[in-house]
Amino acid sequence: MVNNANWLLPEGVEEILPTEALKLEMLRRKIVDDFTAKEFSLVMPPVMEFVDALLTGTGKELDTQTYKFMDQQSNRMLGIRADITPQVARIDSHYLSNNDVNRLCYTSTVLRAQPAEMGGQREVLQCGVEIFGVSDTSADKEVISAMLETLALANINDVTISLAHVDIYRALVKDSKISEAEEMRLRDVLLRKSTPDLNDLNRQLGQSLLDAFITLIKLQGDATILLKAEAELPKLPAISNAISELDEVVGYIKSAYPKVSVHLDLADVAGYRYYTGIKHSAYIPGRGRTVAKGGRYDHIGAHFGRSRPATGFSADLKTLVKLA
C-alpha cells in the first residue's frame, strides 16, 4: 500500500509544474535581460554560508528567518540565506572594492523559516537590483524605475507606489529625547496606525513630547502631504532634507510613469532599523501586501569593511507569475 505521506511537501513549499514553470523561466530570462541591458552586473551568491558571515551587520535582522545547521566538515554553523541583499553587499565590499560604483542584480532562491504572509511561501525566487556608491536620489530613482519596469514585464501595470523616509521619524525621536523603551512603544503604535493609543501614550508621559508624532501619523496621502509636513513638522534639517528628497522622487515618478499612483506615508516605520532613507513599496488592487519593495540602506557594507551608500529593491518571481 502506498503511503501518501511520502508525497507531502512541507508547509510553504511547492512544486512548480510544467506550464507555470515555463512561464516562470521565461519571466526570469526577460527580467535578467532587462537588468543587464540597464548595465546591472549579474551575481550569484551561494545559497548557504557560515552564519556569522550571513547575518553580519544589517543581516542580523534576518536571524529568526534563517535556517541553521552544523557543517560536518568545519564543525561551524551554516545558514541558508533568507535574503540576498547582505550577500550582495559583501560582494561589493570584498570582491569589487576597486569600483567607485557597483550596480548589481540577481535572481536566486531564498528560504525563510516563516512565510511573509498567512499561507504564503517559504521558498522564494527573489530577483532584484542593488546600487552601491551613489548617495543622491539618482540611485533611488533608478532603483524605483527598475522595480516598476520589472512589474511591467510581468504584466503588472495597475501599480501604486508608497513612499516613506525613515529620517523623518529618526529626527523626531532624537529631538523628543524619549527613552529607548518609550521609543519601542511609540514605534509599535505607529506600526499599528493607532491614533487613540498614541494619544494615550502622550498622556502617560505627562507632557507633550509626542505632539509631533500625532501630527506625523496623519501625514499620509498624495503628494500634497509634503506641503503639510513642511508646514506642520518641527523645522529640523534632517526633516527638511527628507521632504526635499521625497519631493524630488515623487516628481520623477509622476513625470516618467504618469500611470503609476503615488502614495506617501510619513509614519511608515516598518523596517526602521534596516532602512536609512527613502523606502518604497509597490501595491496592486485587491492585494494587501507588497508585490515588490526596497529602499536605501546606507552603510550595509560597514561590517565587511566598506561603509558607503546603497539602495535596491527585490521581488518574488513566483508571486509575479501568479499575479500576471
PDB file of C-alpha atoms in Angstrom:
ATOM      1  CA  MET A   1       0.000   0.000   0.000  1.00  0.00           C
ATOM      2  CA  VAL A   2       1.365   3.434  -0.966  1.00  0.00           C
ATOM      3  CA  ASN A   3       1.909   5.852   1.916  1.00  0.00           C
ATOM      4  CA  ASN A   4       0.508   9.169   0.697  1.00  0.00           C
ATOM      5  CA  ALA A   5       2.509  10.983   3.387  1.00  0.00           C
ATOM      6  CA  ASN A   6       5.619  10.273   1.318  1.00  0.00           C
ATOM      7  CA  TRP A   7       4.291  12.679  -1.312  1.00  0.00           C
ATOM      8  CA  LEU A   8       3.614  15.579   1.020  1.00  0.00           C
ATOM      9  CA  LEU A   9       5.775  18.697   0.946  1.00  0.00           C
ATOM     10  CA  PRO A  10       6.495  20.915   3.972  1.00  0.00           C
ATOM     11  CA  GLU A  11       4.044  23.748   4.523  1.00  0.00           C
ATOM     12  CA  GLY A  12       5.008  26.807   2.494  1.00  0.00           C
ATOM     13  CA  VAL A  13       6.961  24.788  -0.091  1.00  0.00           C
ATOM     14  CA  GLU A  14       5.580  23.975  -3.534  1.00  0.00           C
ATOM     15  CA  GLU A  15       6.429  22.109  -6.703  1.00  0.00           C
ATOM     16  CA  ILE A  16       6.090  24.084  -9.923  1.00  0.00           C
ATOM     17  CA  LEU A  17       4.576  22.066 -12.750  1.00  0.00           C
ATOM     18  CA  PRO A  18       5.387  22.407 -16.481  1.00  0.00           C
ATOM     19  CA  THR A  19       3.048  25.202 -17.574  1.00  0.00           C
ATOM     20  CA  GLU A  20       3.828  27.534 -14.682  1.00  0.00           C
ATOM     21  CA  ALA A  21       7.494  26.524 -14.648  1.00  0.00           C
ATOM     22  CA  LEU A  22       7.838  27.634 -18.262  1.00  0.00           C
ATOM     23  CA  LYS A  23       6.138  30.962 -17.504  1.00  0.00           C
ATOM     24  CA  LEU A  24       8.435  31.443 -14.525  1.00  0.00           C
ATOM     25  CA  GLU A  25      11.567  30.700 -16.503  1.00  0.00           C
ATOM     26  CA  MET A  26      10.543  32.944 -19.397  1.00  0.00           C
ATOM     27  CA  LEU A  27       9.855  35.810 -16.988  1.00  0.00           C
ATOM     28  CA  ARG A  28      13.171  35.237 -15.232  1.00  0.00           C
ATOM     29  CA  ARG A  29      15.000  35.457 -18.557  1.00  0.00           C
ATOM     30  CA  LYS A  30      13.188  38.659 -19.553  1.00  0.00           C
ATOM     31  CA  ILE A  31      13.964  40.285 -16.205  1.00  0.00           C
ATOM     32  CA  VAL A  32      17.645  39.302 -16.256  1.00  0.00           C
ATOM     33  CA  ASP A  33      17.940  40.559 -19.829  1.00  0.00           C
ATOM     34  CA  ASP A  34      16.328  43.846 -18.774  1.00  0.00           C
ATOM     35  CA  PHE A  35      18.619  44.222 -15.763  1.00  0.00           C
ATOM     36  CA  THR A  36      21.751  43.564 -17.786  1.00  0.00           C
ATOM     37  CA  ALA A  37      20.560  45.887 -20.581  1.00  0.00           C
ATOM     38  CA  LYS A  38      20.364  48.565 -17.875  1.00  0.00           C
ATOM     39  CA  GLU A  39      24.027  47.755 -17.105  1.00  0.00           C
ATOM     40  CA  PHE A  40      23.452  45.895 -13.854  1.00  0.00           C
ATOM     41  CA  SER A  41      26.011  43.102 -13.473  1.00  0.00           C
ATOM     42  CA  LEU A  42      24.599  39.680 -12.607  1.00  0.00           C
ATOM     43  CA  VAL A  43      25.923  37.949  -9.472  1.00  0.00           C
ATOM     44  CA  MET A  44      25.138  34.523  -7.992  1.00  0.00           C
ATOM     45  CA  PRO A  45      25.894  34.324  -4.263  1.00  0.00           C
ATOM     46  CA  PRO A  46      25.936  30.869  -2.600  1.00  0.00           C
ATOM     47  CA  VAL A  47      22.706  29.548  -1.133  1.00  0.00           C
ATOM     48  CA  MET A  48      24.449  28.735   2.173  1.00  0.00           C
ATOM     49  CA  GLU A  49      27.210  30.378   4.166  1.00  0.00           C
ATOM     50  CA  PHE A  50      28.682  30.399   7.640  1.00  0.00           C
ATOM     51  CA  VAL A  51      26.078  32.021   9.875  1.00  0.00           C
ATOM     52  CA  ASP A  52      28.460  34.610  11.321  1.00  0.00           C
ATOM     53  CA  ALA A  53      29.041  35.956   7.790  1.00  0.00           C
ATOM     54  CA  LEU A  54      25.466  35.552   6.566  1.00  0.00           C
ATOM     55  CA  LEU A  55      23.993  37.522   9.471  1.00  0.00           C
ATOM     56  CA  THR A  56      26.731  40.135   9.783  1.00  0.00           C
ATOM     57  CA  GLY A  57      25.626  43.744  10.132  1.00  0.00           C
ATOM     58  CA  THR A  58      22.179  44.507   8.797  1.00  0.00           C
ATOM     59  CA  GLY A  59      21.693  40.810   8.131  1.00  0.00           C
ATOM     60  CA  LYS A  60      21.173  40.249  11.876  1.00  0.00           C
ATOM     61  CA  GLU A  61      17.592  41.357  11.332  1.00  0.00           C
ATOM     62  CA  LEU A  62      17.141  38.101   9.416  1.00  0.00           C
ATOM     63  CA  ASP A  63      18.293  35.853  12.258  1.00  0.00           C
ATOM     64  CA  THR A  64      14.876  34.405  13.115  1.00  0.00           C
ATOM     65  CA  GLN A  65      14.131  33.795   9.422  1.00  0.00           C
ATOM     66  CA  THR A  66      17.334  31.850   8.741  1.00  0.00           C
ATOM     67  CA  TYR A  67      17.583  28.052   8.772  1.00  0.00           C
ATOM     68  CA  LYS A  68      20.772  26.956  10.542  1.00  0.00           C
ATOM     69  CA  PHE A  69      22.621  23.640  10.686  1.00  0.00           C
ATOM     70  CA  MET A  70      26.047  22.274  11.589  1.00  0.00           C
ATOM     71  CA  ASP A  71      28.637  21.846   8.833  1.00  0.00           C
ATOM     72  CA  GLN A  72      30.138  18.376   9.176  1.00  0.00           C
ATOM     73  CA  GLN A  73      33.388  19.460   7.534  1.00  0.00           C
ATOM     74  CA  SER A  74      34.222  22.556   9.568  1.00  0.00           C
ATOM     75  CA  ASN A  75      32.053  21.985  12.657  1.00  0.00           C
ATOM     76  CA  ARG A  76      30.817  25.544  12.227  1.00  0.00           C
ATOM     77  CA  MET A  77      27.204  26.665  11.942  1.00  0.00           C
ATOM     78  CA  LEU A  78      25.912  27.169   8.408  1.00  0.00           C
ATOM     79  CA  GLY A  79      22.833  29.123   7.362  1.00  0.00           C
ATOM     80  CA  ILE A  80      20.602  29.035   4.300  1.00  0.00           C
ATOM     81  CA  ARG A  81      20.063  32.606   3.168  1.00  0.00           C
ATOM     82  CA  ALA A  82      16.719  34.271   3.876  1.00  0.00           C
ATOM     83  CA  ASP A  83      17.642  37.345   1.816  1.00  0.00           C
ATOM     84  CA  ILE A  84      20.267  38.086  -0.817  1.00  0.00           C
ATOM     85  CA  THR A  85      20.997  41.770  -0.165  1.00  0.00           C
ATOM     86  CA  PRO A  86      23.570  41.196   2.650  1.00  0.00           C
ATOM     87  CA  GLN A  87      25.420  38.772   0.381  1.00  0.00           C
ATOM     88  CA  VAL A  88      25.482  41.287  -2.463  1.00  0.00           C
ATOM     89  CA  ALA A  89      26.810  43.897  -0.010  1.00  0.00           C
ATOM     90  CA  ARG A  90      29.666  41.559   0.821  1.00  0.00           C
ATOM     91  CA  ILE A  91      30.430  41.075  -2.877  1.00  0.00           C
ATOM     92  CA  ASP A  92      30.520  44.863  -3.311  1.00  0.00           C
ATOM     93  CA  SER A  93      32.802  45.305  -0.312  1.00  0.00           C
ATOM     94  CA  HIS A  94      35.150  42.365  -0.781  1.00  0.00           C
ATOM     95  CA  TYR A  95      35.387  41.356  -4.430  1.00  0.00           C
ATOM     96  CA  LEU A  96      34.504  44.579  -6.268  1.00  0.00           C
ATOM     97  CA  SER A  97      36.053  47.095  -3.882  1.00  0.00           C
ATOM     98  CA  ASN A  98      38.116  48.752  -6.613  1.00  0.00           C
ATOM     99  CA  ASN A  99      34.959  50.190  -8.204  1.00  0.00           C
ATOM    100  CA  ASP A 100      33.581  53.541  -7.048  1.00  0.00           C
ATOM    101  CA  VAL A 101      30.070  52.450  -8.063  1.00  0.00           C
ATOM    102  CA  ASN A 102      28.723  48.917  -8.338  1.00  0.00           C
ATOM    103  CA  ARG A 103      25.373  48.170  -9.974  1.00  0.00           C
ATOM    104  CA  LEU A 104      24.491  44.533  -9.325  1.00  0.00           C
ATOM    105  CA  CYS A 105      21.482  42.284  -9.968  1.00  0.00           C
ATOM    106  CA  TYR A 106      20.436  38.731  -9.122  1.00  0.00           C
ATOM    107  CA  THR A 107      17.708  36.095  -9.401  1.00  0.00           C
ATOM    108  CA  SER A 108      18.126  33.258  -6.902  1.00  0.00           C
ATOM    109  CA  THR A 109      16.223  31.195  -4.350  1.00  0.00           C
ATOM    110  CA  VAL A 110      15.932  32.169  -0.676  1.00  0.00           C
ATOM    111  CA  LEU A 111      14.441  30.063   2.103  1.00  0.00           C
ATOM    112  CA  ARG A 112      12.650  31.558   5.113  1.00  0.00           C
ATOM    113  CA  ALA A 113      11.624  29.958   8.380  1.00  0.00           C
ATOM    114  CA  GLN A 114       8.269  31.750   8.246  1.00  0.00           C
ATOM    115  CA  PRO A 115       6.280  32.972   5.228  1.00  0.00           C
ATOM    116  CA  ALA A 116       5.827  36.724   4.818  1.00  0.00           C
ATOM    117  CA  GLU A 117       2.049  36.278   4.793  1.00  0.00           C
ATOM    118  CA  MET A 118      -0.506  33.781   6.070  1.00  0.00           C
ATOM    119  CA  GLY A 119      -0.455  30.746   3.802  1.00  0.00           C
ATOM    120  CA  GLY A 120       2.453  32.168   1.824  1.00  0.00           C
ATOM    121  CA  GLN A 121       5.603  30.510   0.550  1.00  0.00           C
ATOM    122  CA  ARG A 122       8.809  29.961   2.489  1.00  0.00           C
ATOM    123  CA  GLU A 123      10.815  29.212  -0.650  1.00  0.00           C
ATOM    124  CA  VAL A 124      11.055  32.433  -2.645  1.00  0.00           C
ATOM    125  CA  LEU A 125      12.638  33.044  -6.054  1.00  0.00           C
ATOM    126  CA  GLN A 126      13.993  36.507  -5.360  1.00  0.00           C
ATOM    127  CA  CYS A 127      15.032  38.976  -8.040  1.00  0.00           C
ATOM    128  CA  GLY A 128      16.379  42.453  -7.527  1.00  0.00           C
ATOM    129  CA  VAL A 129      18.999  45.107  -8.107  1.00  0.00           C
ATOM    130  CA  GLU A 130      21.400  46.953  -5.816  1.00  0.00           C
ATOM    131  CA  ILE A 131      23.360  50.171  -6.397  1.00  0.00           C
ATOM    132  CA  PHE A 132      26.385  50.863  -4.209  1.00  0.00           C
ATOM    133  CA  GLY A 133      28.334  54.107  -4.048  1.00  0.00           C
ATOM    134  CA  VAL A 134      25.707  56.709  -5.070  1.00  0.00           C
ATOM    135  CA  SER A 135      24.380  58.913  -2.258  1.00  0.00           C
ATOM    136  CA  ASP A 136      21.984  61.216  -4.123  1.00  0.00           C
ATOM    137  CA  THR A 137      18.429  60.494  -5.255  1.00  0.00           C
ATOM    138  CA  SER A 138      19.540  59.478  -8.763  1.00  0.00           C
ATOM    139  CA  ALA A 139      20.141  55.968  -7.382  1.00  0.00           C
ATOM    140  CA  ASP A 140      16.730  55.891  -5.671  1.00  0.00           C
ATOM    141  CA  LYS A 141      15.078  56.933  -8.932  1.00  0.00           C
ATOM    142  CA  GLU A 142      16.971  54.307 -10.900  1.00  0.00           C
ATOM    143  CA  VAL A 143      16.022  51.532  -8.479  1.00  0.00           C
ATOM    144  CA  ILE A 144      12.354  52.567  -8.473  1.00  0.00           C
ATOM    145  CA  SER A 145      12.436  52.644 -12.272  1.00  0.00           C
ATOM    146  CA  ALA A 146      13.905  49.124 -12.375  1.00  0.00           C
ATOM    147  CA  MET A 147      11.226  47.937  -9.944  1.00  0.00           C
ATOM    148  CA  LEU A 148       8.331  49.399 -11.938  1.00  0.00           C
ATOM    149  CA  GLU A 149       9.686  48.059 -15.222  1.00  0.00           C
ATOM    150  CA  THR A 150      10.151  44.611 -13.670  1.00  0.00           C
ATOM    151  CA  LEU A 151       6.468  44.653 -12.722  1.00  0.00           C
ATOM    152  CA  ALA A 152       5.562  45.765 -16.240  1.00  0.00           C
ATOM    153  CA  LEU A 153       7.489  42.806 -17.688  1.00  0.00           C
ATOM    154  CA  ALA A 154       5.249  40.594 -15.548  1.00  0.00           C
ATOM    155  CA  ASN A 155       2.171  42.394 -16.985  1.00  0.00           C
ATOM    156  CA  ILE A 156       1.507  44.088 -13.645  1.00  0.00           C
ATOM    157  CA  ASN A 157       0.644  47.655 -14.585  1.00  0.00           C
ATOM    158  CA  ASP A 158      -2.039  48.984 -12.205  1.00  0.00           C
ATOM    159  CA  VAL A 159       0.533  49.900  -9.565  1.00  0.00           C
ATOM    160  CA  THR A 160       0.514  52.194  -6.566  1.00  0.00           C
ATOM    161  CA  ILE A 161       3.907  53.023  -5.120  1.00  0.00           C
ATOM    162  CA  SER A 162       4.036  54.012  -1.463  1.00  0.00           C
ATOM    163  CA  LEU A 163       6.949  56.190  -0.363  1.00  0.00           C
ATOM    164  CA  ALA A 164       8.354  56.942   3.084  1.00  0.00           C
ATOM    165  CA  HIS A 165      11.571  58.340   4.560  1.00  0.00           C
ATOM    166  CA  VAL A 166      12.877  56.975   7.865  1.00  0.00           C
ATOM    167  CA  ASP A 167      14.982  60.082   8.560  1.00  0.00           C
ATOM    168  CA  ILE A 168      11.796  61.957   9.495  1.00  0.00           C
ATOM    169  CA  TYR A 169      10.964  59.526  12.288  1.00  0.00           C
ATOM    170  CA  ARG A 170      14.586  59.345  13.431  1.00  0.00           C
ATOM    171  CA  ALA A 171      14.885  63.121  13.630  1.00  0.00           C
ATOM    172  CA  LEU A 172      11.694  63.385  15.687  1.00  0.00           C
ATOM    173  CA  VAL A 173      12.838  60.639  18.074  1.00  0.00           C
ATOM    174  CA  LYS A 174      16.175  62.382  18.592  1.00  0.00           C
ATOM    175  CA  ASP A 175      14.511  65.747  19.097  1.00  0.00           C
ATOM    176  CA  SER A 176      11.960  64.379  21.604  1.00  0.00           C
ATOM    177  CA  LYS A 177      14.677  62.796  23.784  1.00  0.00           C
ATOM    178  CA  ILE A 178      12.393  59.892  24.733  1.00  0.00           C
ATOM    179  CA  SER A 179      13.906  56.747  26.240  1.00  0.00           C
ATOM    180  CA  GLU A 180      14.596  53.574  24.280  1.00  0.00           C
ATOM    181  CA  ALA A 181      11.691  51.804  25.989  1.00  0.00           C
ATOM    182  CA  GLU A 182       9.342  54.682  25.152  1.00  0.00           C
ATOM    183  CA  GLU A 183      10.577  54.680  21.565  1.00  0.00           C
ATOM    184  CA  MET A 184       9.775  50.974  21.227  1.00  0.00           C
ATOM    185  CA  ARG A 185       6.228  51.586  22.466  1.00  0.00           C
ATOM    186  CA  LEU A 186       5.902  54.537  20.114  1.00  0.00           C
ATOM    187  CA  ARG A 187       7.103  52.535  17.122  1.00  0.00           C
ATOM    188  CA  ASP A 188       4.607  49.779  17.885  1.00  0.00           C
ATOM    189  CA  VAL A 189       1.779  52.332  17.941  1.00  0.00           C
ATOM    190  CA  LEU A 190       2.889  53.837  14.627  1.00  0.00           C
ATOM    191  CA  LEU A 191       3.129  50.410  13.014  1.00  0.00           C
ATOM    192  CA  ARG A 192      -0.499  49.814  14.029  1.00  0.00           C
ATOM    193  CA  LYS A 193      -1.520  53.313  12.912  1.00  0.00           C
ATOM    194  CA  SER A 194      -3.414  53.747  16.189  1.00  0.00           C
ATOM    195  CA  THR A 195      -4.071  57.424  16.903  1.00  0.00           C
ATOM    196  CA  PRO A 196      -6.005  56.670  20.155  1.00  0.00           C
ATOM    197  CA  ASP A 197      -3.062  54.644  21.507  1.00  0.00           C
ATOM    198  CA  LEU A 198      -0.689  57.431  20.508  1.00  0.00           C
ATOM    199  CA  ASN A 199      -2.803  59.963  22.395  1.00  0.00           C
ATOM    200  CA  ASP A 200      -2.844  57.642  25.433  1.00  0.00           C
ATOM    201  CA  LEU A 201       0.939  57.266  25.295  1.00  0.00           C
ATOM    202  CA  ASN A 202       1.309  61.047  25.107  1.00  0.00           C
ATOM    203  CA  ARG A 203      -0.829  61.470  28.234  1.00  0.00           C
ATOM    204  CA  GLN A 204       1.116  58.746  30.067  1.00  0.00           C
ATOM    205  CA  LEU A 205       4.348  60.614  29.503  1.00  0.00           C
ATOM    206  CA  GLY A 206       2.803  63.592  31.255  1.00  0.00           C
ATOM    207  CA  GLN A 207       3.972  66.100  28.682  1.00  0.00           C
ATOM    208  CA  SER A 208       3.633  66.943  25.015  1.00  0.00           C
ATOM    209  CA  LEU A 209       6.728  65.086  23.823  1.00  0.00           C
ATOM    210  CA  LEU A 210       4.745  63.191  21.224  1.00  0.00           C
ATOM    211  CA  ASP A 211       2.795  66.050  19.678  1.00  0.00           C
ATOM    212  CA  ALA A 212       4.961  65.874  16.564  1.00  0.00           C
ATOM    213  CA  PHE A 213       4.193  62.162  16.189  1.00  0.00           C
ATOM    214  CA  ILE A 214       0.467  62.876  16.493  1.00  0.00           C
ATOM    215  CA  THR A 215       0.980  65.171  13.509  1.00  0.00           C
ATOM    216  CA  LEU A 216       3.162  62.592  11.749  1.00  0.00           C
ATOM    217  CA  ILE A 217       0.625  59.762  11.919  1.00  0.00           C
ATOM    218  CA  LYS A 218      -1.837  61.920   9.965  1.00  0.00           C
ATOM    219  CA  LEU A 219       0.629  62.629   7.171  1.00  0.00           C
ATOM    220  CA  GLN A 220      -0.381  60.053   4.611  1.00  0.00           C
ATOM    221  CA  GLY A 221      -1.963  60.524   1.220  1.00  0.00           C
ATOM    222  CA  ASP A 222      -0.985  62.081  -2.104  1.00  0.00           C
ATOM    223  CA  ALA A 223       1.943  64.393  -2.792  1.00  0.00           C
ATOM    224  CA  THR A 224       0.213  67.381  -1.165  1.00  0.00           C
ATOM    225  CA  ILE A 225       1.047  65.985   2.276  1.00  0.00           C
ATOM    226  CA  LEU A 226       4.651  67.049   1.711  1.00  0.00           C
ATOM    227  CA  LEU A 227       3.480  70.668   1.908  1.00  0.00           C
ATOM    228  CA  LYS A 228       1.638  69.881   5.145  1.00  0.00           C
ATOM    229  CA  ALA A 229       4.705  68.113   6.518  1.00  0.00           C
ATOM    230  CA  GLU A 230       6.868  71.124   5.742  1.00  0.00           C
ATOM    231  CA  ALA A 231       4.401  73.439   7.447  1.00  0.00           C
ATOM    232  CA  GLU A 232       3.473  71.330  10.493  1.00  0.00           C
ATOM    233  CA  LEU A 233       6.532  69.267  11.472  1.00  0.00           C
ATOM    234  CA  PRO A 234       9.425  70.736  13.509  1.00  0.00           C
ATOM    235  CA  LYS A 235      11.936  72.716  11.480  1.00  0.00           C
ATOM    236  CA  LEU A 236      14.789  70.222  11.712  1.00  0.00           C
ATOM    237  CA  PRO A 237      17.470  69.969   8.973  1.00  0.00           C
ATOM    238  CA  ALA A 238      17.069  66.181   8.628  1.00  0.00           C
ATOM    239  CA  ILE A 239      13.307  66.525   8.142  1.00  0.00           C
ATOM    240  CA  SER A 240      13.687  69.322   5.584  1.00  0.00           C
ATOM    241  CA  ASN A 241      16.210  67.235   3.649  1.00  0.00           C
ATOM    242  CA  ALA A 242      13.954  64.160   3.753  1.00  0.00           C
ATOM    243  CA  ILE A 243      10.951  66.133   2.474  1.00  0.00           C
ATOM    244  CA  SER A 244      13.078  67.579  -0.310  1.00  0.00           C
ATOM    245  CA  GLU A 245      14.282  64.121  -1.359  1.00  0.00           C
ATOM    246  CA  LEU A 246      10.748  62.729  -1.343  1.00  0.00           C
ATOM    247  CA  ASP A 247       9.501  65.679  -3.397  1.00  0.00           C
ATOM    248  CA  GLU A 248      12.237  65.060  -5.961  1.00  0.00           C
ATOM    249  CA  VAL A 249      11.419  61.342  -6.252  1.00  0.00           C
ATOM    250  CA  VAL A 250       7.652  61.985  -6.445  1.00  0.00           C
ATOM    251  CA  GLY A 251       8.246  64.452  -9.260  1.00  0.00           C
ATOM    252  CA  TYR A 252      10.347  61.892 -11.121  1.00  0.00           C
ATOM    253  CA  ILE A 253       7.729  59.129 -10.840  1.00  0.00           C
ATOM    254  CA  LYS A 254       4.917  61.417 -11.978  1.00  0.00           C
ATOM    255  CA  SER A 255       6.954  62.519 -14.983  1.00  0.00           C
ATOM    256  CA  ALA A 256       8.413  59.154 -16.021  1.00  0.00           C
ATOM    257  CA  TYR A 257       5.471  56.916 -15.039  1.00  0.00           C
ATOM    258  CA  PRO A 258       2.288  59.032 -15.212  1.00  0.00           C
ATOM    259  CA  LYS A 259       0.025  55.958 -14.904  1.00  0.00           C
ATOM    260  CA  VAL A 260       1.573  54.955 -11.562  1.00  0.00           C
ATOM    261  CA  SER A 261      -0.270  56.224  -8.480  1.00  0.00           C
ATOM    262  CA  VAL A 262       1.920  57.689  -5.742  1.00  0.00           C
ATOM    263  CA  HIS A 263       1.045  57.439  -2.058  1.00  0.00           C
ATOM    264  CA  LEU A 264       3.085  58.802   0.845  1.00  0.00           C
ATOM    265  CA  ASP A 265       3.047  57.566   4.432  1.00  0.00           C
ATOM    266  CA  LEU A 266       5.481  59.570   6.540  1.00  0.00           C
ATOM    267  CA  ALA A 267       4.675  57.491   9.637  1.00  0.00           C
ATOM    268  CA  ASP A 268       5.675  54.224   7.958  1.00  0.00           C
ATOM    269  CA  VAL A 269       8.335  52.885  10.354  1.00  0.00           C
ATOM    270  CA  ALA A 270       8.365  49.271   9.127  1.00  0.00           C
ATOM    271  CA  GLY A 271      11.988  48.217   8.685  1.00  0.00           C
ATOM    272  CA  TYR A 272      13.114  51.275  10.651  1.00  0.00           C
ATOM    273  CA  ARG A 273      16.320  49.569  11.843  1.00  0.00           C
ATOM    274  CA  TYR A 274      17.154  48.368   8.324  1.00  0.00           C
ATOM    275  CA  TYR A 275      16.437  51.305   6.057  1.00  0.00           C
ATOM    276  CA  THR A 276      18.320  54.604   6.252  1.00  0.00           C
ATOM    277  CA  GLY A 277      16.436  56.912   3.883  1.00  0.00           C
ATOM    278  CA  ILE A 278      13.755  56.675   1.225  1.00  0.00           C
ATOM    279  CA  LYS A 279      11.847  53.378   1.161  1.00  0.00           C
ATOM    280  CA  HIS A 280       9.347  52.292  -1.454  1.00  0.00           C
ATOM    281  CA  SER A 281       6.701  49.575  -1.760  1.00  0.00           C
ATOM    282  CA  ALA A 282       4.591  48.592  -4.759  1.00  0.00           C
ATOM    283  CA  TYR A 283       0.950  47.531  -4.378  1.00  0.00           C
ATOM    284  CA  ILE A 284      -1.803  46.437  -6.753  1.00  0.00           C
ATOM    285  CA  PRO A 285      -5.597  46.454  -6.264  1.00  0.00           C
ATOM    286  CA  GLY A 286      -7.052  43.502  -4.372  1.00  0.00           C
ATOM    287  CA  ARG A 287      -3.788  42.535  -2.657  1.00  0.00           C
ATOM    288  CA  GLY A 288      -2.992  43.850   0.786  1.00  0.00           C
ATOM    289  CA  ARG A 289       0.707  43.033   0.686  1.00  0.00           C
ATOM    290  CA  THR A 290       3.512  44.433  -1.435  1.00  0.00           C
ATOM    291  CA  VAL A 291       4.407  42.915  -4.785  1.00  0.00           C
ATOM    292  CA  ALA A 292       7.875  44.499  -4.668  1.00  0.00           C
ATOM    293  CA  LYS A 293       9.729  46.693  -2.203  1.00  0.00           C
ATOM    294  CA  GLY A 294      13.057  48.282  -1.434  1.00  0.00           C
ATOM    295  CA  GLY A 295      14.809  51.383  -0.264  1.00  0.00           C
ATOM    296  CA  ARG A 296      18.034  52.917   0.924  1.00  0.00           C
ATOM    297  CA  TYR A 297      20.214  51.021   3.407  1.00  0.00           C
ATOM    298  CA  ASP A 298      23.434  53.014   3.517  1.00  0.00           C
ATOM    299  CA  HIS A 299      26.413  51.511   5.365  1.00  0.00           C
ATOM    300  CA  ILE A 300      25.182  47.919   4.955  1.00  0.00           C
ATOM    301  CA  GLY A 301      28.740  47.011   3.964  1.00  0.00           C
ATOM    302  CA  ALA A 302      30.340  48.510   7.088  1.00  0.00           C
ATOM    303  CA  HIS A 303      30.854  45.117   8.723  1.00  0.00           C
ATOM    304  CA  PHE A 304      32.505  43.888   5.538  1.00  0.00           C
ATOM    305  CA  GLY A 305      34.963  46.787   5.614  1.00  0.00           C
ATOM    306  CA  ARG A 306      33.287  49.154   3.151  1.00  0.00           C
ATOM    307  CA  SER A 307      30.651  51.511   4.538  1.00  0.00           C
ATOM    308  CA  ARG A 308      29.019  53.504   1.763  1.00  0.00           C
ATOM    309  CA  PRO A 309      25.685  54.466   0.203  1.00  0.00           C
ATOM    310  CA  ALA A 310      23.435  51.649  -1.003  1.00  0.00           C
ATOM    311  CA  THR A 311      19.898  51.203  -2.288  1.00  0.00           C
ATOM    312  CA  GLY A 312      17.936  48.474  -4.048  1.00  0.00           C
ATOM    313  CA  PHE A 313      14.689  46.566  -4.484  1.00  0.00           C
ATOM    314  CA  SER A 314      13.543  42.949  -4.528  1.00  0.00           C
ATOM    315  CA  ALA A 315      10.508  40.932  -5.603  1.00  0.00           C
ATOM    316  CA  ASP A 316       9.422  37.288  -5.661  1.00  0.00           C
ATOM    317  CA  LEU A 317       9.205  35.950  -9.204  1.00  0.00           C
ATOM    318  CA  LYS A 318       6.745  33.237  -8.164  1.00  0.00           C
ATOM    319  CA  THR A 319       4.364  35.876  -6.869  1.00  0.00           C
ATOM    320  CA  LEU A 320       4.737  37.971 -10.013  1.00  0.00           C
ATOM    321  CA  VAL A 321       3.876  35.000 -12.257  1.00  0.00           C
ATOM    322  CA  LYS A 322       0.768  34.210 -10.220  1.00  0.00           C
ATOM    323  CA  LEU A 323      -0.420  37.821 -10.323  1.00  0.00           C
ATOM    324  CA  ALA A 324       0.204  38.373 -14.028  1.00  0.00           C
TER     325      ALA A 324
END
